[in-house]
Amino acid sequence: MTKRVFEVRAEWDELARVWIATSADVPGLCCEAADFEQLVAAVLGIVPELLVSNAVLSHGDAVEVPVKVVAERREIARPVA
């Protein structure tokens, strides 16, 4: 198992109403889902494959890959009347 933690950024796209995941640590990562938990599941499913495909990790090192998902969702708060 690699000790490096691969960071993934998840952002809410209000117009498309989906979460989008990208990463500077994982070349080629770009996926979306309507639900945050679905997005995390998709990210965890594809990250090891992308890391091996892009020669960031070898096949044996990609058995367990630590992933940190950092989420950001901006909203407008209004006072309750």
Short mmCIF file of N, CA and C in Angstrom, two decimals, residues 21-69:
data_model
loop_
_atom_site.label_atom_id
_atom_site.label_comp_id
_atom_site.label_asym_id
_atom_site.label_seq_id
_atom_site.Cartn_x
_atom_site.Cartn_y
_atom_site.Cartn_z
N ALA A 21 -15.97 15.76 -9.61
CA ALA A 21 -14.70 15.44 -8.96
C ALA A 21 -13.55 15.60 -9.95
N THR A 22 -12.50 16.30 -9.51
CA THR A 22 -11.27 16.43 -10.28
C THR A 22 -10.10 16.32 -9.30
N SER A 23 -8.90 16.17 -9.85
CA SER A 23 -7.75 16.03 -8.96
C SER A 23 -6.46 16.36 -9.68
N ALA A 24 -5.62 17.14 -9.04
CA ALA A 24 -4.27 17.38 -9.54
C ALA A 24 -3.38 16.17 -9.27
N ASP A 25 -3.75 15.36 -8.28
CA ASP A 25 -2.97 14.17 -7.91
C ASP A 25 -3.28 12.96 -8.77
N VAL A 26 -4.46 12.93 -9.38
CA VAL A 26 -4.90 11.77 -10.16
C VAL A 26 -5.14 12.22 -11.61
N PRO A 27 -4.16 12.03 -12.48
CA PRO A 27 -4.31 12.47 -13.87
C PRO A 27 -5.53 11.84 -14.54
N GLY A 28 -6.30 12.69 -15.21
CA GLY A 28 -7.45 12.21 -15.96
C GLY A 28 -8.73 12.08 -15.18
N LEU A 29 -8.70 12.34 -13.88
CA LEU A 29 -9.92 12.18 -13.08
C LEU A 29 -10.89 13.32 -13.35
N CYS A 30 -12.06 12.95 -13.80
CA CYS A 30 -13.16 13.89 -13.96
C CYS A 30 -14.43 13.05 -14.03
N CYS A 31 -15.20 13.07 -12.95
CA CYS A 31 -16.45 12.33 -12.96
C CYS A 31 -17.50 13.15 -12.22
N GLU A 32 -18.75 12.76 -12.42
CA GLU A 32 -19.84 13.50 -11.80
C GLU A 32 -20.92 12.55 -11.31
N ALA A 33 -21.70 13.03 -10.36
CA ALA A 33 -22.83 12.27 -9.83
C ALA A 33 -23.81 13.25 -9.20
N ALA A 34 -25.07 12.87 -9.18
CA ALA A 34 -26.11 13.73 -8.62
C ALA A 34 -26.06 13.76 -7.10
N ASP A 35 -25.44 12.76 -6.49
CA ASP A 35 -25.39 12.61 -5.04
C ASP A 35 -23.93 12.51 -4.61
N PHE A 36 -23.59 13.14 -3.47
CA PHE A 36 -22.21 13.14 -3.00
C PHE A 36 -21.69 11.73 -2.74
N GLU A 37 -22.50 10.89 -2.11
CA GLU A 37 -22.07 9.52 -1.81
C GLU A 37 -21.83 8.72 -3.09
N GLN A 38 -22.64 8.94 -4.10
CA GLN A 38 -22.42 8.29 -5.40
C GLN A 38 -21.12 8.77 -6.02
N LEU A 39 -20.82 10.04 -5.86
CA LEU A 39 -19.58 10.59 -6.39
C LEU A 39 -18.37 9.94 -5.71
N VAL A 40 -18.42 9.84 -4.40
CA VAL A 40 -17.31 9.21 -3.66
C VAL A 40 -17.13 7.77 -4.11
N ALA A 41 -18.21 7.04 -4.28
CA ALA A 41 -18.13 5.64 -4.74
C ALA A 41 -17.49 5.56 -6.12
N ALA A 42 -17.88 6.47 -7.02
CA ALA A 42 -17.31 6.48 -8.36
C ALA A 42 -15.82 6.81 -8.31
N VAL A 43 -15.45 7.78 -7.49
CA VAL A 43 -14.04 8.18 -7.35
C VAL A 43 -13.22 7.00 -6.83
N LEU A 44 -13.70 6.35 -5.79
CA LEU A 44 -12.96 5.22 -5.22
C LEU A 44 -12.83 4.07 -6.21
N GLY A 45 -13.80 3.93 -7.09
CA GLY A 45 -13.75 2.88 -8.10
C GLY A 45 -12.76 3.14 -9.22
N ILE A 46 -12.57 4.40 -9.56
CA ILE A 46 -11.75 4.73 -10.73
C ILE A 46 -10.32 5.19 -10.41
N VAL A 47 -10.08 5.72 -9.22
CA VAL A 47 -8.76 6.27 -8.88
C VAL A 47 -7.63 5.25 -9.05
N PRO A 48 -7.74 4.03 -8.49
CA PRO A 48 -6.62 3.09 -8.66
C PRO A 48 -6.32 2.80 -10.14
N GLU A 49 -7.36 2.65 -10.94
CA GLU A 49 -7.19 2.37 -12.37
C GLU A 49 -6.47 3.52 -13.07
N LEU A 50 -6.88 4.75 -12.78
CA LEU A 50 -6.23 5.91 -13.40
C LEU A 50 -4.78 6.05 -12.97
N LEU A 51 -4.49 5.78 -11.70
CA LEU A 51 -3.11 5.89 -11.22
C LEU A 51 -2.20 4.87 -11.89
N VAL A 52 -2.69 3.67 -12.11
CA VAL A 52 -1.91 2.64 -12.80
C VAL A 52 -1.79 2.99 -14.28
N SER A 53 -2.89 3.40 -14.91
CA SER A 53 -2.89 3.75 -16.33
C SER A 53 -1.93 4.89 -16.65
N ASN A 54 -1.78 5.81 -15.71
CA ASN A 54 -0.91 6.96 -15.91
C ASN A 54 0.47 6.78 -15.28
N ALA A 55 0.79 5.56 -14.88
CA ALA A 55 2.10 5.19 -14.32
C ALA A 55 2.47 5.99 -13.07
N VAL A 56 1.46 6.43 -12.32
CA VAL A 56 1.72 7.08 -11.04
C VAL A 56 2.01 6.01 -10.00
N LEU A 57 1.28 4.88 -10.09
CA LEU A 57 1.49 3.72 -9.23
C LEU A 57 1.63 2.48 -10.10
N SER A 58 2.30 1.46 -9.56
CA SER A 58 2.33 0.17 -10.26
C SER A 58 1.09 -0.61 -9.84
N HIS A 59 0.79 -1.66 -10.56
CA HIS A 59 -0.41 -2.46 -10.29
C HIS A 59 -0.44 -2.96 -8.85
N GLY A 60 0.69 -3.44 -8.32
CA GLY A 60 0.76 -3.94 -6.95
C GLY A 60 0.55 -2.86 -5.91
N ASP A 61 0.96 -1.62 -6.22
CA ASP A 61 0.80 -0.52 -5.27
C ASP A 61 -0.63 0.01 -5.23
N ALA A 62 -1.44 -0.34 -6.23
CA ALA A 62 -2.78 0.22 -6.34
C ALA A 62 -3.84 -0.66 -5.68
N VAL A 63 -3.42 -1.63 -4.87
CA VAL A 63 -4.38 -2.50 -4.20
C VAL A 63 -5.20 -1.71 -3.18
N GLU A 64 -4.53 -0.88 -2.40
CA GLU A 64 -5.20 0.01 -1.45
C GLU A 64 -4.64 1.41 -1.63
N VAL A 65 -5.47 2.32 -2.06
CA VAL A 65 -5.03 3.68 -2.36
C VAL A 65 -5.76 4.66 -1.43
N PRO A 66 -5.02 5.35 -0.56
CA PRO A 66 -5.66 6.34 0.32
C PRO A 66 -6.14 7.55 -0.50
N VAL A 67 -7.41 7.89 -0.34
CA VAL A 67 -8.01 9.01 -1.07
C VAL A 67 -8.67 9.94 -0.07
N LYS A 68 -8.41 11.24 -0.24
CA LYS A 68 -9.04 12.27 0.58
C LYS A 68 -9.93 13.10 -0.35
N VAL A 69 -11.23 13.09 -0.08
CA VAL A 69 -12.16 13.86 -0.90
C VAL A 69 -12.50 15.15 -0.15
#
